[in-house]
Structure formats: C-alpha cells, structure tokens
XYZ file of C-alpha atoms in Angstrom:
479
model
C -0.001 -0.002 -0.001
C 2.772 2.412 0.991
C 4.756 1.480 -2.120
C 1.775 2.314 -4.353
C 1.238 5.650 -2.552
C 4.908 6.614 -2.984
C 4.765 5.689 -6.671
C 1.645 7.806 -7.125
C 3.272 10.806 -5.393
C 6.390 10.459 -7.573
C 4.171 10.379 -10.675
C 2.312 13.521 -9.519
C 5.628 15.329 -8.952
C 6.848 14.348 -12.422
C 3.554 15.535 -13.954
C 3.760 18.780 -11.991
C 7.369 19.342 -13.063
C 6.496 18.682 -16.699
C 3.550 21.082 -16.396
C 5.812 23.773 -14.901
C 8.450 23.282 -17.594
C 5.823 23.471 -20.340
C 4.273 26.555 -18.749
C 7.672 28.242 -18.479
C 8.470 27.455 -22.117
C 5.070 28.678 -23.249
C 5.442 31.836 -21.177
C 8.901 32.499 -22.660
C 7.567 31.890 -26.165
C 4.601 34.218 -25.687
C 6.764 36.869 -24.014
C 9.167 36.684 -26.963
C 6.164 37.087 -29.243
C 5.086 40.146 -27.260
C 8.563 41.689 -27.443
C 8.707 41.234 -31.213
C 5.261 42.823 -31.598
C 6.244 45.766 -29.426
C 9.446 46.289 -31.408
C 7.435 46.158 -34.631
C 5.028 48.753 -33.233
C 7.899 50.989 -32.163
C 9.414 50.759 -35.628
C 6.081 51.431 -37.305
C 5.412 54.513 -35.182
C 8.943 55.809 -35.674
C 8.460 55.459 -39.416
C 5.274 57.529 -39.305
C 6.055 61.031 -37.978
C 2.904 62.145 -39.797
C 0.891 60.398 -37.072
C 2.467 62.664 -34.436
C 1.359 65.756 -36.311
C -2.142 64.368 -36.734
C -2.358 63.864 -32.963
C -1.022 67.354 -32.295
C -3.383 69.065 -34.746
C -6.477 67.098 -33.729
C -5.849 67.536 -29.995
C -5.062 71.256 -30.308
C -8.260 71.899 -32.277
C -10.372 69.920 -29.810
C -8.966 71.763 -26.801
C -9.197 75.129 -28.521
C -12.943 74.568 -28.792
C -12.897 73.517 -25.123
C -11.484 76.932 -24.320
C -14.033 78.663 -26.511
C -17.011 76.855 -24.980
C -15.749 77.345 -21.427
C -15.112 81.046 -22.010
C -18.321 82.049 -23.747
C -20.192 81.959 -20.436
C -17.551 84.095 -18.713
C -17.865 86.725 -21.451
C -21.674 86.881 -21.549
C -22.462 86.013 -17.913
C -23.743 89.441 -16.915
C -25.882 89.987 -20.035
C -27.177 86.404 -20.048
C -28.186 86.223 -16.395
C -29.566 89.763 -16.315
C -32.108 88.534 -18.855
C -32.775 85.134 -17.287
C -33.245 86.353 -13.681
C -34.853 89.678 -14.595
C -32.403 91.872 -12.671
C -29.365 93.892 -13.761
C -28.022 94.511 -10.236
C -24.484 93.141 -9.875
C -25.266 92.026 -6.322
C -28.110 89.885 -7.739
C -26.309 88.591 -10.832
C -23.046 87.614 -9.092
C -24.422 84.879 -6.748
C -26.412 83.234 -9.556
C -23.473 83.571 -11.916
C -21.212 81.942 -9.340
C -23.698 79.092 -8.840
C -23.881 78.354 -12.570
C -20.080 78.542 -12.745
C -19.745 76.126 -9.804
C -22.159 73.680 -11.460
C -20.137 73.902 -14.684
C -16.921 73.144 -12.762
C -18.656 70.246 -10.964
C -19.521 68.772 -14.350
C -15.869 69.208 -15.261
C -14.859 67.229 -12.153
C -17.290 64.382 -12.849
C -16.336 64.224 -16.522
C -12.623 64.446 -15.873
C -12.482 61.602 -13.349
C -14.959 59.249 -15.059
C -13.589 59.749 -18.578
C -10.024 59.341 -17.343
C -10.867 55.973 -15.797
C -12.742 54.842 -18.913
C -9.821 55.862 -21.135
C -7.430 53.566 -19.254
C -9.740 50.633 -20.052
C -11.212 51.463 -23.470
C -8.742 53.850 -25.102
C -7.905 57.542 -25.233
C -9.203 58.358 -28.715
C -12.577 56.621 -28.329
C -13.461 58.436 -25.105
C -12.228 61.781 -26.487
C -14.611 61.407 -29.411
C -17.567 60.966 -27.054
C -16.597 63.924 -24.861
C -16.407 66.296 -27.823
C -19.891 65.320 -28.999
C -21.276 65.878 -25.483
C -19.896 69.367 -24.923
C -20.601 70.516 -28.480
C -24.275 69.561 -28.264
C -24.682 70.914 -24.723
C -23.119 74.268 -25.610
C -25.640 74.695 -28.401
C -28.470 73.850 -25.983
C -27.355 76.720 -23.719
C -28.684 79.069 -26.397
C -32.195 77.672 -25.828
C -32.261 78.250 -22.053
C -35.463 79.741 -20.638
C -34.173 80.262 -17.103
C -30.928 80.035 -15.172
C -31.662 76.502 -13.912
C -31.838 75.188 -17.482
C -28.646 77.054 -18.277
C -26.920 75.508 -15.249
C -27.933 71.997 -16.345
C -26.583 72.523 -19.861
C -23.392 74.045 -18.461
C -22.942 70.930 -16.306
C -22.990 68.826 -19.487
C -20.568 71.223 -21.192
C -18.255 70.876 -18.195
C -18.561 67.081 -18.268
C -17.415 66.937 -21.888
C -14.640 69.494 -21.508
C -13.346 67.892 -18.300
C -12.993 64.541 -20.011
C -11.447 65.880 -23.196
C -8.769 68.172 -21.749
C -7.042 65.625 -19.524
C -7.132 62.941 -22.214
C -5.622 65.352 -24.731
C -2.685 66.006 -22.397
C -2.088 62.263 -21.979
C -2.449 61.533 -25.701
C 0.217 64.087 -26.594
C 2.501 63.024 -23.719
C 2.379 59.411 -24.929
C 2.954 60.329 -28.579
C 5.963 62.655 -28.314
C 9.286 62.020 -26.593
C 12.176 64.056 -25.150
C 12.378 67.764 -25.935
C 9.620 67.407 -28.535
C 7.207 66.405 -25.778
C 7.927 69.551 -23.749
C 7.111 71.793 -26.687
C 4.152 69.686 -27.848
C 2.625 69.898 -24.345
C 3.182 73.671 -24.308
C 1.534 73.962 -27.706
C -1.501 71.964 -26.544
C -1.815 74.096 -23.395
C -1.914 77.217 -25.574
C -5.097 75.930 -27.233
C -7.314 76.879 -24.269
C -6.112 80.486 -24.423
C -6.632 80.409 -28.196
C -10.218 79.262 -27.625
C -10.855 82.091 -25.151
C -9.307 84.465 -27.692
C -11.640 83.118 -30.379
C -14.614 83.619 -28.057
C -13.476 87.197 -27.327
C -13.210 88.016 -31.042
C -16.624 86.435 -31.659
C -18.067 88.534 -28.840
C -16.527 91.653 -30.357
C -18.256 91.093 -33.699
C -21.358 89.131 -32.699
C -21.983 90.404 -29.162
C -24.524 92.969 -30.383
C -26.699 90.093 -31.669
C -27.136 88.713 -28.157
C -25.639 86.012 -25.953
C -27.661 83.159 -27.499
C -25.817 83.461 -30.829
C -22.485 83.094 -29.065
C -23.558 79.861 -27.390
C -24.595 78.499 -30.792
C -20.956 78.778 -31.847
C -20.271 75.971 -29.410
C -21.750 73.479 -31.858
C -18.680 73.948 -34.082
C -16.580 71.286 -32.285
C -18.911 68.578 -33.640
C -17.142 69.024 -36.956
C -13.796 68.166 -35.356
C -15.133 64.739 -34.349
C -15.018 63.696 -37.995
C -11.260 64.169 -37.895
C -10.948 62.095 -34.736
C -13.099 59.322 -36.214
C -11.092 58.947 -39.414
C -7.534 59.852 -38.382
C -6.779 59.439 -34.715
C -5.537 56.073 -33.396
C -4.580 54.898 -29.940
C -1.052 55.822 -28.754
C 1.702 53.214 -28.585
C 1.746 53.168 -24.753
C -1.924 52.189 -24.498
C -1.621 49.543 -27.230
C 1.380 47.985 -25.473
C -0.470 47.657 -22.185
C -3.539 46.199 -23.904
C -1.389 43.743 -25.844
C 0.363 42.672 -22.642
C -3.004 41.997 -21.030
C -4.140 39.910 -24.010
C -0.979 37.779 -23.931
C -1.295 37.433 -20.166
C -4.724 35.910 -20.727
C -3.301 33.577 -23.404
C -0.613 32.312 -21.031
C -3.100 31.801 -18.215
C -5.515 29.937 -20.499
C -2.751 27.710 -21.896
C -1.486 26.897 -18.392
C -4.971 26.310 -17.041
C -4.680 28.932 -14.337
C -6.748 31.944 -13.328
C -5.525 35.488 -13.929
C -5.789 37.797 -10.940
C -7.379 41.011 -12.132
C -5.459 44.260 -11.823
C -6.822 46.532 -9.070
C -9.220 49.260 -10.188
C -7.180 52.195 -11.513
C -8.547 54.871 -9.156
C -7.262 53.282 -5.889
C -3.893 52.641 -7.565
C -3.101 56.347 -7.877
C -3.563 56.684 -4.089
C -1.406 53.638 -3.293
C 1.839 53.969 -1.345
C 3.720 54.000 -4.653
C 1.743 56.896 -6.140
C 0.311 58.861 -3.189
C 3.090 61.466 -2.984
C 2.901 62.004 -6.742
C -0.863 62.421 -6.690
C -0.790 64.859 -3.768
C 1.913 66.927 -5.487
C -0.147 67.048 -8.679
C -3.254 68.124 -6.748
C -1.213 70.734 -4.849
C 0.043 72.241 -8.108
C -3.207 72.055 -10.054
C -5.435 73.562 -7.361
C -3.874 77.083 -7.399
C -3.833 77.146 -11.209
C -7.491 76.148 -11.511
C -8.861 78.136 -8.563
C -6.951 81.158 -9.843
C -8.446 80.779 -13.294
C -12.074 80.392 -12.183
C -12.056 82.642 -9.093
C -9.755 85.404 -10.395
C -9.517 85.501 -14.197
C -13.165 84.507 -14.677
C -14.392 87.705 -12.973
C -12.321 89.970 -15.235
C -14.994 90.613 -17.943
C -17.712 91.280 -15.339
C -15.342 93.619 -13.469
C -14.620 95.553 -16.668
C -18.366 95.794 -17.370
C -18.914 97.176 -13.879
C -16.021 99.615 -14.278
C -17.061 100.959 -17.698
C -20.846 100.780 -17.344
C -23.375 99.642 -19.932
C -22.755 96.441 -21.898
C -19.058 97.304 -22.534
C -18.854 94.814 -25.420
C -15.694 96.336 -26.908
C -13.925 96.824 -23.569
C -14.722 93.280 -22.380
C -13.575 91.798 -25.657
C -10.332 93.786 -25.861
C -9.464 92.898 -22.251
C -10.078 89.222 -22.994
C -7.870 89.494 -26.086
C -5.029 91.015 -24.028
C -5.432 88.351 -21.333
C -5.341 85.482 -23.808
C -2.609 86.766 -26.098
C -0.514 86.789 -22.926
C -1.832 83.302 -22.159
C -0.861 82.012 -25.597
C 2.698 83.309 -25.265
C 3.023 82.047 -21.682
C 1.833 78.554 -22.593
C 4.027 78.323 -25.700
C 7.089 79.420 -23.731
C 6.634 76.905 -20.894
C 8.658 74.202 -22.620
C 11.621 76.523 -23.082
C 11.372 77.662 -19.466
C 11.440 74.059 -18.212
C 14.522 73.361 -20.330
C 16.313 76.374 -18.839
C 15.430 76.282 -15.137
C 13.619 72.978 -14.509
C 10.123 72.060 -13.429
C 10.079 73.193 -9.788
C 11.539 76.644 -10.455
C 9.179 77.106 -13.411
C 6.141 76.416 -11.206
C 7.539 78.816 -8.588
C 8.066 81.629 -11.088
C 4.651 81.234 -12.724
C 2.769 81.181 -9.401
C 4.627 84.221 -8.031
C 4.078 86.115 -11.286
C 0.336 85.365 -11.309
C 0.027 86.391 -7.643
C 1.766 89.725 -8.230
C -0.253 90.522 -11.369
C -3.565 89.637 -9.701
C -2.877 91.916 -6.735
C -1.777 94.808 -8.968
C -4.657 94.440 -11.428
C -7.553 94.207 -8.982
C -5.983 96.096 -6.103
C -4.575 99.248 -7.723
C -6.214 99.848 -11.134
C -9.431 101.850 -10.989
C -10.168 102.692 -14.628
C -10.117 101.021 -18.020
C -7.042 101.805 -20.106
C -3.620 100.721 -21.320
C -2.349 99.846 -17.832
C -5.275 97.493 -17.234
C -4.675 95.780 -20.581
C -0.923 95.461 -19.943
C -1.326 93.859 -16.518
C -4.085 91.605 -17.925
C -1.593 90.452 -20.570
C 0.973 89.447 -17.941
C -1.668 87.843 -15.713
C -2.666 85.649 -18.662
C 1.009 84.947 -19.390
C 1.694 83.500 -15.941
C -1.729 81.920 -15.284
C -1.879 80.026 -18.601
C 1.782 79.128 -18.306
C 0.869 77.136 -15.189
C -1.455 74.897 -17.214
C 1.294 74.205 -19.737
C 3.597 73.219 -16.878
C 0.924 70.851 -15.543
C 0.582 69.258 -18.991
C 4.348 68.695 -19.027
C 4.816 67.519 -15.438
C 1.782 65.470 -14.372
C 1.849 62.797 -17.148
C 5.471 62.074 -16.168
C 4.370 60.900 -12.719
C 2.313 57.835 -13.685
C 2.861 54.557 -15.513
C 0.878 53.889 -18.681
C -1.770 51.577 -17.209
C -3.060 54.254 -14.774
C -1.883 57.411 -16.542
C -5.260 58.757 -17.716
C -6.818 58.084 -14.315
C -3.897 59.756 -12.541
C -3.696 62.823 -14.773
C -7.412 63.544 -15.001
C -8.125 62.825 -11.322
C -5.217 64.808 -9.879
C -5.766 67.810 -12.133
C -9.550 67.593 -11.825
C -9.373 67.447 -8.022
C -8.319 71.097 -8.114
C -11.665 71.889 -9.720
C -13.502 70.736 -6.599
C -11.828 73.605 -4.755
C -12.481 75.867 -7.753
C -16.217 75.129 -7.548
C -16.178 76.021 -3.840
C -14.202 79.181 -4.580
C -16.664 80.201 -7.287
C -19.613 79.844 -4.891
C -17.785 81.648 -2.101
C -16.676 84.367 -4.512
C -20.270 85.009 -5.539
C -21.319 85.419 -1.915
C -18.369 87.719 -1.189
C -19.264 89.888 -4.174
C -22.899 90.088 -3.026
C -21.878 90.987 0.539
C -19.526 93.723 -0.734
C -22.198 95.391 -2.876
C -21.048 93.785 -6.119
C -17.273 94.300 -5.766
C -15.682 91.798 -8.173
C -12.227 93.231 -7.432
C -12.393 92.352 -3.712
C -13.173 88.693 -4.444
C -10.425 88.511 -7.074
C -7.843 89.990 -4.674
C -8.777 87.453 -2.000
C -8.476 84.447 -4.303
C -5.268 85.678 -5.945
C -3.535 84.557 -2.757
C -4.075 80.927 -3.828
C -1.070 81.266 -6.148
C 1.110 81.533 -3.034
C 0.127 77.942 -2.201
C 1.374 76.783 -5.606
C 4.744 78.440 -5.014
C 5.062 76.642 -1.659
C 4.138 73.232 -3.111
C 6.854 73.601 -5.766
C 9.484 73.172 -3.034
C 8.223 69.655 -2.225
C 7.868 67.919 -5.594
C 8.679 64.176 -5.587
C 11.618 63.025 -7.673
C 10.805 61.315 -10.952
C 12.416 60.459 -14.267
C 11.324 63.638 -16.078
C 10.029 61.527 -18.967
C 6.755 59.769 -19.740
C 7.365 56.109 -18.889
C 6.692 53.689 -21.718
C 5.790 50.034 -21.484
C 9.486 49.159 -21.889
C 10.816 51.537 -19.230
C 8.217 50.345 -16.731
C 9.491 46.750 -17.205
C 5.863 45.706 -17.228
C 6.016 42.173 -18.622
C 3.388 39.758 -19.770
C 4.038 37.175 -17.037
C 0.609 36.489 -15.586
C -0.444 36.982 -12.017
C -2.049 33.658 -11.183
C -3.700 31.903 -8.336
C-alpha cells in the first residue's frame, strides 16, 4: 500500500514538473512574441512622424474649442443672467453667476475623473470622441435656455465633456511625443485653451450685439472636429502595449490552465503607497492654477463691465484678447522655461508672477485703459503658463496603465476647490455690494500655495514612462 502511494506521489511530482516546464516554455515563447510585436510597433510609429502631427493638430483643435465653450459663459455672464433672472443689479447677478459657474466646474470634475478611468480601459481616442460630441451639443443647448436652472444644467454637461477631453488630450500628446519634442508639444496643446478664449473674445466683439444666445450656438462647431478624430486618430503606442500585454497574459493563463488575478481598479492605484506622494503633489500644483483661473480670471470681464458701465462689449472683448494673447505666449514658452530652469523653479516663477499681477490688477487699477490691458496680458502669461507646466509635469508621474486616471483625477481634483471658490466668490461679491475686485484679490492669494508646493515635488524620471521603461512584462499573475 505504501509502495503504491509513494509511486503515485512520484508520478504527480513528475507531472507537476512537466507542467511547470511546459508553462515556463510557453510563457517565454509568448513573451518573446510580445517583445517582437512591441518592437514592430515601435518601428512602425517611428516610421510615421505624420501620425504625431495628426495627434497634435487634432488635440489642439479639440482643446481650442474647449477653451471657446468654457469662455463664452464668462464673457456673456452678466448679459445672459440679467435677462434670465430679470435683474441687472451686480449684487443679484453675481451669486447666480457663481452658482452656474460652480455647477459647470462640478460637471468638469465628474467628466474628468470618469472619462479618465474609462480611457485607461477602453482607449484615449474613443473616449475623447464621445466627450467632444457631449460638450458641443450641450453648448448649443445653452442658447435655448429659458431660465438660469436650465442654463446651469446645460453648463454641467458642457463641463462634463470638456473635463474629459482636456485631460485625455494632455495624456495623448504626452504618450505620442518624446524628449524635448514632448515639452514643446505639451506647451503647444496648453496654448489651445487660451486660443479658444481668444476666439470667443473676437466672436463677442463682432457678434456680441446680436445677443448672448448666438455666441452659445458657436459651441456646436466642435462637432465638426469629431469627424477628424473618427477617421484619423488612433490609440497611442503606450496604451496599445499595455492592452497587448493583457491579451498575452490571458493567453498564457488559458494555456497553463490557471486563473488570472485582475489588476486593481485604476482609481485606488493612484492613491497607493507607490503613487500617493505624486498624486498629492499634482493636486497641490493644479489647485492654485485652476482656482486662480475660475475665481480670479473669470471675474475679469464682469469687473470691466462694472467699471465701464453699460454692456461694454468692446472693452470686455479687448481685455479678454489682451489676457489670452498673454496666455498664448506664456503657454508656448513653458517648454523653453522648463529646459532652462527645470520644473520646480518654473512652477515657482509662474505662481509668483500670477500672484503679483492679480494683486496689482484688482488692487490698484481703478479705470479702463492701457495699464489694465498690460497687466491683464501678464496675468494671462503666468496663469496660462501654469497649465502648460501641468501638462508637461503630471503625465510624467504615472505609468501607462493608470496614466489617464492619474492625470485627470489629480488635475480635476483642483476643480472641486475651484467650484467652492466660485460659490464663495459670488457670496463675497454680493456681501460687498457687487465688488468683483475684492473677491479677485482674495483668491489671488491661492497662487502663493502653488509656489510653496513647488518646493516639495517628488523626484521622478522627467520623462513619460513607456511600457518598456516600466518593465511591465506579460508574465501572468495567477492563483
């Protein structure tokens, strides 16, 4: 009996050893197959520089229309809400305007986080296509609003689409370009938002006399860009590599007769011990930039209207042009600045510059003129430069399999504070008899926080990690 039992155990060990050897050989064979496919993909992408330019052009156009749709409300807020609430008093318009703005930013938060997670599972380009259709349609619906509640609902949808599209665009470009080219490509993409605001300002200058509804109808334009995305834009190499690794992992597991342990959900991964410091740094840098934009820069047109009196279409438009020409130059120059002085010092300089300009603009200037336009130019230069720096820095922090989730969540988290700041700003303005300048001065101090955070940035490789550099192999996690 014992002899038979020992013989059976020896046979089981031999079978197990053979199984392990076969599994190891199969794993090596499939991993070799994966490596050859990845090398082929790398060669194919290197041989197609045209693809890089398609990504750059398509992403820039999409995010330019983001900027236009986001900015139309800022430009027409006073005129729009005066009609919808039936009062032209700044103390009445400001709280409602702040509420609609906060709802828009909340939509941005929801869209940014949810679309970022979806993009890590289903692809960057596919989700970007959906987000553009959402915000284009919703912006057009704003023109049909009968009351401010309807407007707020449509602005939530606009924010949802824009929030998803902007973060994904930053990741798409970061994963397509490498080295110095990536720095300048990210700067170029960041300039698109200022270009969109500039386009909205020019449209307001020439179409503002027709009424605010016509300006919202311009928001339908981005739907045309989706045709380009549908026919031209493919998934970046980094995403394809991760997806291919997952497919081969399943093949190995199936061939070996074992179960694959699923990867953890992407959202908790960015708050793991490995990524927590990176995520907190990204949130600490993005919050001042975003709060500053929506609680300082966003009040600039309404402040000019209050200062000049009447509708002030020309003055509002010219101020917005000055602000966003500065923003364009600041964003485009961010890559050069990073090359010269590094990431941390660049964030420090941009935050300090925005703080100083905000205090000078809203604290010392009392009439519309050249000085106001000049300081607005420099405020745009530093404030928009911060977004370009975020587009350069934040994608470097995360590995490919959680990059969209990490970038969109960490940057979008700042918008939660921006929504609170917008609501608080509206109440401050109402309490101070409609003083937009007082609220802007208060919230300009947020840039000081960004300067402080720049002293505590975690060390990283200063490059967007690819599948290869992450050493993420196809060996399956099994149980």
